[in-house]
């Protein structure tokens, strides 16, 4: 969306996510960095999906939740389509590059380890990163802290927009 309609977006927020460079697919980045190589998944060729092996999901996605909490979320996991991860993402500095970018790192993420998150953050100078002492699923393991981080981002975006609109009026 940032490439197609950058003027409609205030910011992009990545939450312990795969960041691609122009022309790369999420799968390209995952292979380059070795992300996900050790996560046991079941590939379903007929549906073009993959699903993490349920017995391993807690250790990968919910490693700071207790067993009962993790189990509740594991039971809601469903197959993920593979094809979207294979398409290269084409972006330009003149459109995608105009949208402010934020990345919320999860320090104890086992799906995308912290050092891999930090490597991807290097792809975008100017990207603002913050950290949570979370697993891959901070929306479950620490929702209040995640909301605080999102509010902080919203306040940053709002003050930057006001500063930009004020400077434009002065020109």
mmCIF file of C-alpha atoms in Angstrom:
data_model
loop_
_atom_site.group_PDB
_atom_site.id
_atom_site.type_symbol
_atom_site.label_atom_id
_atom_site.label_comp_id
_atom_site.label_asym_id
_atom_site.label_seq_id
_atom_site.Cartn_x
_atom_site.Cartn_y
_atom_site.Cartn_z
ATOM 1 C CA UNK A 1 0.000 0.000 0.000
ATOM 2 C CA UNK A 2 2.852 2.391 0.743
ATOM 3 C CA UNK A 3 4.033 2.155 -2.857
ATOM 4 C CA UNK A 4 0.554 2.599 -4.311
ATOM 5 C CA UNK A 5 -0.903 5.279 -2.025
ATOM 6 C CA UNK A 6 1.836 6.799 0.159
ATOM 7 C CA UNK A 7 -0.124 10.033 0.530
ATOM 8 C CA UNK A 8 -2.895 8.134 2.349
ATOM 9 C CA UNK A 9 -0.597 6.586 4.977
ATOM 10 C CA UNK A 10 0.764 8.205 8.101
ATOM 11 C CA UNK A 11 3.328 5.457 8.745
ATOM 12 C CA UNK A 12 4.171 1.790 8.400
ATOM 13 C CA UNK A 13 4.614 -0.232 11.572
ATOM 14 C CA UNK A 14 6.369 -3.585 11.342
ATOM 15 C CA UNK A 15 5.840 -5.874 14.313
ATOM 16 C CA UNK A 16 8.620 -8.470 14.410
ATOM 17 C CA UNK A 17 8.189 -8.908 10.677
ATOM 18 C CA UNK A 18 10.093 -9.751 7.517
ATOM 19 C CA UNK A 19 11.369 -6.568 5.861
ATOM 20 C CA UNK A 20 12.141 -6.828 2.175
ATOM 21 C CA UNK A 21 14.370 -4.649 0.053
ATOM 22 C CA UNK A 22 13.082 -3.494 -3.346
ATOM 23 C CA UNK A 23 12.663 -6.476 -5.664
ATOM 24 C CA UNK A 24 12.887 -9.104 -2.926
ATOM 25 C CA UNK A 25 10.223 -11.485 -1.712
ATOM 26 C CA UNK A 26 9.716 -12.384 1.936
ATOM 27 C CA UNK A 27 11.014 -15.840 1.057
ATOM 28 C CA UNK A 28 14.191 -14.309 -0.436
ATOM 29 C CA UNK A 29 14.887 -12.472 2.816
ATOM 30 C CA UNK A 30 14.052 -15.483 4.969
ATOM 31 C CA UNK A 31 16.442 -17.661 2.972
ATOM 32 C CA UNK A 32 19.184 -15.015 2.930
ATOM 33 C CA UNK A 33 19.046 -14.573 6.702
ATOM 34 C CA UNK A 34 18.197 -18.153 7.605
ATOM 35 C CA UNK A 35 14.899 -17.131 9.179
ATOM 36 C CA UNK A 36 12.494 -19.992 9.694
ATOM 37 C CA UNK A 37 14.868 -22.699 8.515
ATOM 38 C CA UNK A 38 14.593 -24.511 11.841
ATOM 39 C CA UNK A 39 10.838 -24.029 12.318
ATOM 40 C CA UNK A 40 9.037 -27.332 11.703
ATOM 41 C CA UNK A 41 6.151 -26.813 9.300
ATOM 42 C CA UNK A 42 3.803 -29.062 7.395
ATOM 43 C CA UNK A 43 3.566 -28.103 3.722
ATOM 44 C CA UNK A 44 0.255 -28.856 2.048
ATOM 45 C CA UNK A 45 0.857 -28.935 -1.708
ATOM 46 C CA UNK A 46 -2.806 -29.264 -2.671
ATOM 47 C CA UNK A 47 -3.798 -26.053 -0.873
ATOM 48 C CA UNK A 48 -0.496 -24.196 -1.238
ATOM 49 C CA UNK A 49 -0.286 -23.611 2.497
ATOM 50 C CA UNK A 50 1.996 -24.359 5.407
ATOM 51 C CA UNK A 51 1.252 -24.834 9.079
ATOM 52 C CA UNK A 52 3.675 -24.957 11.967
ATOM 53 C CA UNK A 53 3.813 -28.317 13.717
ATOM 54 C CA UNK A 54 1.471 -27.699 16.645
ATOM 55 C CA UNK A 55 3.750 -29.368 19.179
ATOM 56 C CA UNK A 56 6.457 -26.812 18.327
ATOM 57 C CA UNK A 57 4.259 -23.708 18.081
ATOM 58 C CA UNK A 58 4.572 -22.780 21.735
ATOM 59 C CA UNK A 59 8.371 -22.829 21.637
ATOM 60 C CA UNK A 60 8.443 -20.718 18.459
ATOM 61 C CA UNK A 61 5.573 -18.231 18.769
ATOM 62 C CA UNK A 62 4.533 -18.151 22.431
ATOM 63 C CA UNK A 63 7.716 -18.889 24.371
ATOM 64 C CA UNK A 64 7.033 -16.468 27.221
ATOM 65 C CA UNK A 65 3.398 -17.438 27.761
ATOM 66 C CA UNK A 66 2.410 -20.129 30.217
ATOM 67 C CA UNK A 67 1.254 -23.462 28.821
ATOM 68 C CA UNK A 68 -2.480 -22.755 29.190
ATOM 69 C CA UNK A 69 -2.246 -19.387 27.431
ATOM 70 C CA UNK A 70 -0.082 -20.797 24.641
ATOM 71 C CA UNK A 71 -2.409 -23.747 24.155
ATOM 72 C CA UNK A 72 -5.377 -21.422 23.687
ATOM 73 C CA UNK A 73 -3.580 -19.617 20.849
ATOM 74 C CA UNK A 74 -2.113 -22.750 19.279
ATOM 75 C CA UNK A 75 -5.639 -24.087 18.820
ATOM 76 C CA UNK A 76 -6.445 -21.020 16.717
ATOM 77 C CA UNK A 77 -3.522 -21.369 14.315
ATOM 78 C CA UNK A 78 -4.529 -22.028 10.742
ATOM 79 C CA UNK A 79 -2.634 -22.715 7.509
ATOM 80 C CA UNK A 80 -0.775 -19.801 5.924
ATOM 81 C CA UNK A 81 -0.705 -19.377 2.144
ATOM 82 C CA UNK A 82 2.791 -19.790 0.722
ATOM 83 C CA UNK A 83 2.404 -17.928 -2.565
ATOM 84 C CA UNK A 84 2.324 -14.349 -1.183
ATOM 85 C CA UNK A 85 5.720 -14.968 0.418
ATOM 86 C CA UNK A 86 7.170 -15.775 -3.012
ATOM 87 C CA UNK A 87 6.269 -12.549 -4.829
ATOM 88 C CA UNK A 88 8.963 -9.874 -5.072
ATOM 89 C CA UNK A 89 7.936 -6.553 -3.567
ATOM 90 C CA UNK A 90 8.699 -3.638 -5.887
ATOM 91 C CA UNK A 91 9.141 -0.326 -4.102
ATOM 92 C CA UNK A 92 10.609 3.049 -4.966
ATOM 93 C CA UNK A 93 12.221 5.770 -2.889
ATOM 94 C CA UNK A 94 9.822 8.294 -4.417
ATOM 95 C CA UNK A 95 6.709 6.559 -3.075
ATOM 96 C CA UNK A 96 7.368 3.804 -0.516
ATOM 97 C CA UNK A 97 10.386 5.737 0.688
ATOM 98 C CA UNK A 98 8.239 8.738 1.653
ATOM 99 C CA UNK A 99 6.275 6.858 4.302
ATOM 100 C CA UNK A 100 7.810 6.906 7.814
ATOM 101 C CA UNK A 101 8.689 3.409 8.996
ATOM 102 C CA UNK A 102 8.742 1.944 12.491
ATOM 103 C CA UNK A 103 9.791 -1.525 13.608
ATOM 104 C CA UNK A 104 8.847 -3.078 16.931
ATOM 105 C CA UNK A 105 11.432 -5.714 17.791
ATOM 106 C CA UNK A 106 10.595 -8.692 19.962
ATOM 107 C CA UNK A 107 13.683 -9.463 22.011
ATOM 108 C CA UNK A 108 12.828 -13.111 22.717
ATOM 109 C CA UNK A 109 11.325 -13.951 19.329
ATOM 110 C CA UNK A 110 12.269 -17.447 18.183
ATOM 111 C CA UNK A 111 10.469 -17.225 14.836
ATOM 112 C CA UNK A 112 12.515 -14.183 13.753
ATOM 113 C CA UNK A 113 15.435 -13.964 16.190
ATOM 114 C CA UNK A 114 16.464 -10.512 17.400
ATOM 115 C CA UNK A 115 19.738 -10.449 15.439
ATOM 116 C CA UNK A 116 17.781 -11.163 12.221
ATOM 117 C CA UNK A 117 15.308 -8.391 13.032
ATOM 118 C CA UNK A 118 18.214 -5.997 13.555
ATOM 119 C CA UNK A 119 19.825 -7.038 10.265
ATOM 120 C CA UNK A 120 16.612 -6.257 8.360
ATOM 121 C CA UNK A 121 16.276 -2.905 10.138
ATOM 122 C CA UNK A 122 19.631 -1.971 8.580
ATOM 123 C CA UNK A 123 17.952 -2.174 5.144
ATOM 124 C CA UNK A 124 16.143 1.103 5.829
ATOM 125 C CA UNK A 125 18.218 3.970 7.218
ATOM 126 C CA UNK A 126 15.852 6.287 9.037
ATOM 127 C CA UNK A 127 13.554 3.496 10.152
ATOM 128 C CA UNK A 128 12.794 3.973 13.840
ATOM 129 C CA UNK A 129 13.074 0.820 15.936
ATOM 130 C CA UNK A 130 11.891 0.072 19.432
ATOM 131 C CA UNK A 131 12.015 -3.124 21.476
ATOM 132 C CA UNK A 132 9.681 -5.138 23.628
ATOM 133 C CA UNK A 133 10.872 -7.949 25.927
ATOM 134 C CA UNK A 134 8.486 -10.234 24.073
ATOM 135 C CA UNK A 135 8.195 -13.408 22.077
ATOM 136 C CA UNK A 136 6.912 -13.445 18.466
ATOM 137 C CA UNK A 137 3.393 -12.637 19.680
ATOM 138 C CA UNK A 138 3.460 -9.491 21.841
ATOM 139 C CA UNK A 139 -0.237 -8.955 21.124
ATOM 140 C CA UNK A 140 -0.775 -11.995 23.387
ATOM 141 C CA UNK A 141 2.216 -11.930 25.721
ATOM 142 C CA UNK A 142 2.219 -8.213 26.540
ATOM 143 C CA UNK A 143 -0.681 -6.400 24.882
ATOM 144 C CA UNK A 144 -0.488 -3.388 27.207
ATOM 145 C CA UNK A 145 3.177 -2.806 26.389
ATOM 146 C CA UNK A 146 2.428 -3.205 22.679
ATOM 147 C CA UNK A 147 -0.358 -0.622 22.919
ATOM 148 C CA UNK A 148 2.031 1.748 24.714
ATOM 149 C CA UNK A 149 4.550 1.325 21.877
ATOM 150 C CA UNK A 150 1.869 1.969 19.259
ATOM 151 C CA UNK A 151 0.695 5.080 21.106
ATOM 152 C CA UNK A 152 4.290 6.303 21.220
ATOM 153 C CA UNK A 153 4.560 5.759 17.453
ATOM 154 C CA UNK A 154 1.248 7.550 16.875
ATOM 155 C CA UNK A 155 2.430 10.532 18.905
ATOM 156 C CA UNK A 156 5.705 10.623 16.973
ATOM 157 C CA UNK A 157 3.905 10.456 13.631
ATOM 158 C CA UNK A 158 1.438 13.170 14.685
ATOM 159 C CA UNK A 159 4.146 15.583 15.839
ATOM 160 C CA UNK A 160 6.160 14.979 12.658
ATOM 161 C CA UNK A 161 3.105 15.632 10.477
ATOM 162 C CA UNK A 162 2.386 18.889 12.340
ATOM 163 C CA UNK A 163 6.013 19.987 11.957
ATOM 164 C CA UNK A 164 5.968 19.186 8.235
ATOM 165 C CA UNK A 165 2.658 20.946 7.597
ATOM 166 C CA UNK A 166 3.851 24.010 9.547
ATOM 167 C CA UNK A 167 7.089 24.196 7.563
ATOM 168 C CA UNK A 168 5.176 23.806 4.297
ATOM 169 C CA UNK A 169 2.925 26.740 5.185
ATOM 170 C CA UNK A 170 5.950 28.900 5.902
ATOM 171 C CA UNK A 171 7.447 28.330 2.447
#
